[in-house]
Short mmCIF file of C-alpha atoms in Angstrom, two decimals:
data_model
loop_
_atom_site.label_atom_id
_atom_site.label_comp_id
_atom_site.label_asym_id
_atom_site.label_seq_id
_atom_site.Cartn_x
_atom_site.Cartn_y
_atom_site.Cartn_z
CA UNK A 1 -50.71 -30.18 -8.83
CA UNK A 2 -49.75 -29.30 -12.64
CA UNK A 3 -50.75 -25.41 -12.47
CA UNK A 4 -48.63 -25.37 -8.69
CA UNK A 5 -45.61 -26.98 -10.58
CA UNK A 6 -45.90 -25.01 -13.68
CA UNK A 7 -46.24 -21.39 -11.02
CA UNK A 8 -43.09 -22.65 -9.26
CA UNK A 9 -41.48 -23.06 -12.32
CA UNK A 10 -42.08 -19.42 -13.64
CA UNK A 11 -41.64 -18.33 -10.13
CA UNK A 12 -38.07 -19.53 -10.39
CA UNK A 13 -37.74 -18.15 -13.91
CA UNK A 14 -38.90 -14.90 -13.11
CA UNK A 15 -36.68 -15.02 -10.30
CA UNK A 16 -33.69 -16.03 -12.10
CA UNK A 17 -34.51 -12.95 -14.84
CA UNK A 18 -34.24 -10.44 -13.01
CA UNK A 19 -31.29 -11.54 -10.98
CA UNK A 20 -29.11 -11.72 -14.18
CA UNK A 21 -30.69 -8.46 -14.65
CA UNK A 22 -29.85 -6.67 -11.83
CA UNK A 23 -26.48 -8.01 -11.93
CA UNK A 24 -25.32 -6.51 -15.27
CA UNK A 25 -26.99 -3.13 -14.57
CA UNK A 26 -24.51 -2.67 -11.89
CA UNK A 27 -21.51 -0.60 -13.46
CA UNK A 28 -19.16 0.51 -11.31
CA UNK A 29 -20.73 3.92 -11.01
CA UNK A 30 -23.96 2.07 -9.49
CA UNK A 31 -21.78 -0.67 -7.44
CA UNK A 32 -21.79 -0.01 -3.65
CA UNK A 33 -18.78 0.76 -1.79
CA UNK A 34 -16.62 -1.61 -0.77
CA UNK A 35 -14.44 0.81 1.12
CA UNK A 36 -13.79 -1.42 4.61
CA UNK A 37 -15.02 0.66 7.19
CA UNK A 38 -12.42 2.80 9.31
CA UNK A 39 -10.10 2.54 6.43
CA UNK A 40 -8.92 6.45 5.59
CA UNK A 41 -9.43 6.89 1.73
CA UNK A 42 -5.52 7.47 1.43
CA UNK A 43 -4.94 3.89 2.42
CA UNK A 44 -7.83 2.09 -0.06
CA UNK A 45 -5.62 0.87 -2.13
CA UNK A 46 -4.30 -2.62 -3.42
CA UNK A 47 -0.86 -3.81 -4.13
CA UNK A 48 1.03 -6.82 -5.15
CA UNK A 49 3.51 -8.30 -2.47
CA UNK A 50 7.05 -8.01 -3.39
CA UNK A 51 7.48 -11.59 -2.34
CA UNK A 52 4.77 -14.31 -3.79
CA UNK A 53 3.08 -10.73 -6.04
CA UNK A 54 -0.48 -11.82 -3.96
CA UNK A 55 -3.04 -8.65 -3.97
CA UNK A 56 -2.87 -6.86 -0.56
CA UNK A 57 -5.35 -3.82 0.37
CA UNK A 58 -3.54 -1.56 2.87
CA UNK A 59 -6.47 -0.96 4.90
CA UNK A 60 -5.61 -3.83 6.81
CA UNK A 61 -2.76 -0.87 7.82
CA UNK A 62 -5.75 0.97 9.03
CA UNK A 63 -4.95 2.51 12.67
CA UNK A 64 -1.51 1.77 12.33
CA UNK A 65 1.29 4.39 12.42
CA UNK A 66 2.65 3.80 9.06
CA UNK A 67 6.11 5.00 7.33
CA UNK A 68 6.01 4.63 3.47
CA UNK A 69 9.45 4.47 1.67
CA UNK A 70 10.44 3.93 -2.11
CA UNK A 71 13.14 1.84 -2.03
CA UNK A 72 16.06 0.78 -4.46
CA UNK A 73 18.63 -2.15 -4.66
CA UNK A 74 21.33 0.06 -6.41
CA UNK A 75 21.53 3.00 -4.57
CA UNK A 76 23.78 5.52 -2.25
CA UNK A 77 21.18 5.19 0.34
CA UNK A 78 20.19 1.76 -0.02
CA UNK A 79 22.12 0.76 3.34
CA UNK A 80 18.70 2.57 4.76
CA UNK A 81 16.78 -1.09 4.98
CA UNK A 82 18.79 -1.49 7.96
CA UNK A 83 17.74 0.99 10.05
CA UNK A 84 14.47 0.83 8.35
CA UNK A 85 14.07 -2.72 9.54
CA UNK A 86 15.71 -2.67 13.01
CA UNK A 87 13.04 0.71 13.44
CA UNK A 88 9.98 -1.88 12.51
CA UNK A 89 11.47 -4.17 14.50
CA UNK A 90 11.58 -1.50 18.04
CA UNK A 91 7.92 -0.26 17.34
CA UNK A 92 5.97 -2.83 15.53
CA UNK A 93 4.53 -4.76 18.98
CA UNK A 94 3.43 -0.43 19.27
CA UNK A 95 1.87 -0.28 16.07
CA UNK A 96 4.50 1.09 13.53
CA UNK A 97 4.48 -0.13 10.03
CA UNK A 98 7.34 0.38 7.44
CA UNK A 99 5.65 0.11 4.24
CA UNK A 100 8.37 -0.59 1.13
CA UNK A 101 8.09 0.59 -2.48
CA UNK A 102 10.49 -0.61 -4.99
CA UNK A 103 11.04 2.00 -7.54
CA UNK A 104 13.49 2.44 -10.63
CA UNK A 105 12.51 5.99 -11.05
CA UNK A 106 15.50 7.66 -9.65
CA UNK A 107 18.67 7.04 -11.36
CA UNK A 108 17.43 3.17 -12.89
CA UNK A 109 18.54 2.13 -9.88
CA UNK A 110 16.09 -0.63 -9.11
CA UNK A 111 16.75 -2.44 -12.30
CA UNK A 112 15.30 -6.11 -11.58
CA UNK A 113 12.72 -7.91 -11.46
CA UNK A 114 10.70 -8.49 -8.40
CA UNK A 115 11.76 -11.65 -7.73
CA UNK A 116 15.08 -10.02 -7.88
CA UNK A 117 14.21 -7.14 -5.65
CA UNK A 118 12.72 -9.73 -3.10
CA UNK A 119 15.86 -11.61 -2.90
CA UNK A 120 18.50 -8.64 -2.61
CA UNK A 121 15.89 -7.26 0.21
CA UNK A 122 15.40 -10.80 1.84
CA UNK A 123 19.03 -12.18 1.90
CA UNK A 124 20.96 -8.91 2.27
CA UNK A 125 19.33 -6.92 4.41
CA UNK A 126 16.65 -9.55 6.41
CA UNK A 127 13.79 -7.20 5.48
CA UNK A 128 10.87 -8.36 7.35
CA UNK A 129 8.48 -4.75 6.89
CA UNK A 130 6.00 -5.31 3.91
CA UNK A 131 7.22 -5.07 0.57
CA UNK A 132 5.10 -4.01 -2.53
CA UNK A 133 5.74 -4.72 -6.20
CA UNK A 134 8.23 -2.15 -8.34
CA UNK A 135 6.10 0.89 -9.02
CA UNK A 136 6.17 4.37 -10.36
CA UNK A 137 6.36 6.95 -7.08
CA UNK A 138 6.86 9.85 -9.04
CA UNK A 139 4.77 11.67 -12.38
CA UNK A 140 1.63 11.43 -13.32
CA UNK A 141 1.94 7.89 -14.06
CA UNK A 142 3.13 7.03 -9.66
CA UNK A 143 0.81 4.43 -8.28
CA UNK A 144 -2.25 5.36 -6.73
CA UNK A 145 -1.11 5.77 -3.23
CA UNK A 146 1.67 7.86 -3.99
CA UNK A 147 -0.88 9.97 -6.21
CA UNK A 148 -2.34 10.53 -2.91
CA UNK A 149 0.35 11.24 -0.72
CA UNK A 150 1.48 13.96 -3.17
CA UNK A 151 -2.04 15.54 -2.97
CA UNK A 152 -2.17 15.38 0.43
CA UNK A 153 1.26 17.04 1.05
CA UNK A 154 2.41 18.83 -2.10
CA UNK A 155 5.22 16.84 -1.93
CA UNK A 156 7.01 14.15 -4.04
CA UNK A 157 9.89 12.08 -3.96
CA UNK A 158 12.83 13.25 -5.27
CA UNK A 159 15.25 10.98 -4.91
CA UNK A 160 14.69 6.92 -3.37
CA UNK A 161 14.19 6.16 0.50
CA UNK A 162 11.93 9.46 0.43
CA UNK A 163 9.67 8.61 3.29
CA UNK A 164 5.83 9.64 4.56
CA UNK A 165 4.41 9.38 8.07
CA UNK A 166 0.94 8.04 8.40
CA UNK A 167 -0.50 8.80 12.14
CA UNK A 168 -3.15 6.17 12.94
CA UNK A 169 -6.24 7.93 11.48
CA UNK A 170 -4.84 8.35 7.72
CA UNK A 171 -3.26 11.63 8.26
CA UNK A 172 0.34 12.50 6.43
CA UNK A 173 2.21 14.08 9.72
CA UNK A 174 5.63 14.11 8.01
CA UNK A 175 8.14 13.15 5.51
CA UNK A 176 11.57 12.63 5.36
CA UNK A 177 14.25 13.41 2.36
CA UNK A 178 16.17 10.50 1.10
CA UNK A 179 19.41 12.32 3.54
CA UNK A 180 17.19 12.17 6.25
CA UNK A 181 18.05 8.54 7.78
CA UNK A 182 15.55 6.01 9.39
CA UNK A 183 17.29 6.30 12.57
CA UNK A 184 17.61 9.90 12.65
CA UNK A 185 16.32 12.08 15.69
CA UNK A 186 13.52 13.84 14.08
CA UNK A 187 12.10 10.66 12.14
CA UNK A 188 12.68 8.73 15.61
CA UNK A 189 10.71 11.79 17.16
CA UNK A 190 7.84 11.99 14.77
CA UNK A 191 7.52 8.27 14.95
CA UNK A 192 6.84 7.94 18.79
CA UNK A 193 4.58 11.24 18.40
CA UNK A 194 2.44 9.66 16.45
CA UNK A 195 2.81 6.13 18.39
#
């Protein structure tokens, strides 16, 4: 009974070991992927919400038509949240998503905080689209998706409410200059395209 309590013991031991061991000789390199499956590469990639700053992956965007915009409070084209919400509103039950990135690279035009950015977008405007955090959109130092969306189309932002089209498998179909408005023909025609 002693030597079958005293094997269990080391059993368990042993066990234990080489748990702890396997567990810190996983660096990131050797991790495995936690890419969800069906989720392109360009959208694997987390955010804070604009409104409670809770982590969101945008694969949950995955097979979604998807129109990403960097957004700003103070600006000449900042009247663009309403057609960008009444356009989420007309094609979301078809699978449109308008994606919103607060930036203050353009002009310092997005000056506050996001609790600030939340509540101008919220109260003024009745955005209802996802919101992200303030980010960088533009430089080497833009956030990761927009990192990507440059790659992808050897384009950039050059000025706020620059907008990308996302077809439902992860592909960049279009984009839009900041004078090009949400409820313009050719963003109206690319979006039910791609719907």
């Amino acid at each position: 009974m002693r030597l079958h309590t005293l094997t269990l013991r080391c059993t368990g031991l042993l066990l234990t070991l080489l748990t702890s061991a396997l567990s810190q000789a996983q660096t990131p390199d050797t991790m495995p992927n936690t890419t969800p499956p069906n989720c392109p590469s360009i959208l694997n990639h987390s955010f804070n919400r604009l409104q409670d700053e809770a982590p969101q992956n945008l694969c949950q965007y995955a097979g979604k038509v998807i129109l990403v915009v960097n957004t700003a409070s103070y600006c000449g084209f900042t009247g663009q949240y309403e057609g960008l919400e009444a356009l989420y509103a007309k094609y979301k039950d078809k699978g449109l998503v308008v994606l919103g990135f607060p930036s203050n690279d353009f002009g310092k035009q997005e000056p506050g905080s996001d609790k600030e950015i939340a509540d101008f977008c919220f109260n003024t405007y009745a955005v209802k689209f996802p919101m992200f955090s303030k980010s960088v959109v533009s430089g080497p130092n833009s956030n990761p998706l927009y990192q990507a969306l440059a790659k992808e189309t050897g384009r950039t932002p050059k000025w706020n409410f620059y907008k990308y089209l996302i077809d439902r498998n992860g592909k960049v179909v279009d984009s839009f200059n900041s004078l090009t408005g949400p409820q313009s023909k050719s963003v109206i025609s690319a979006i039910e395209k791609a719907l």
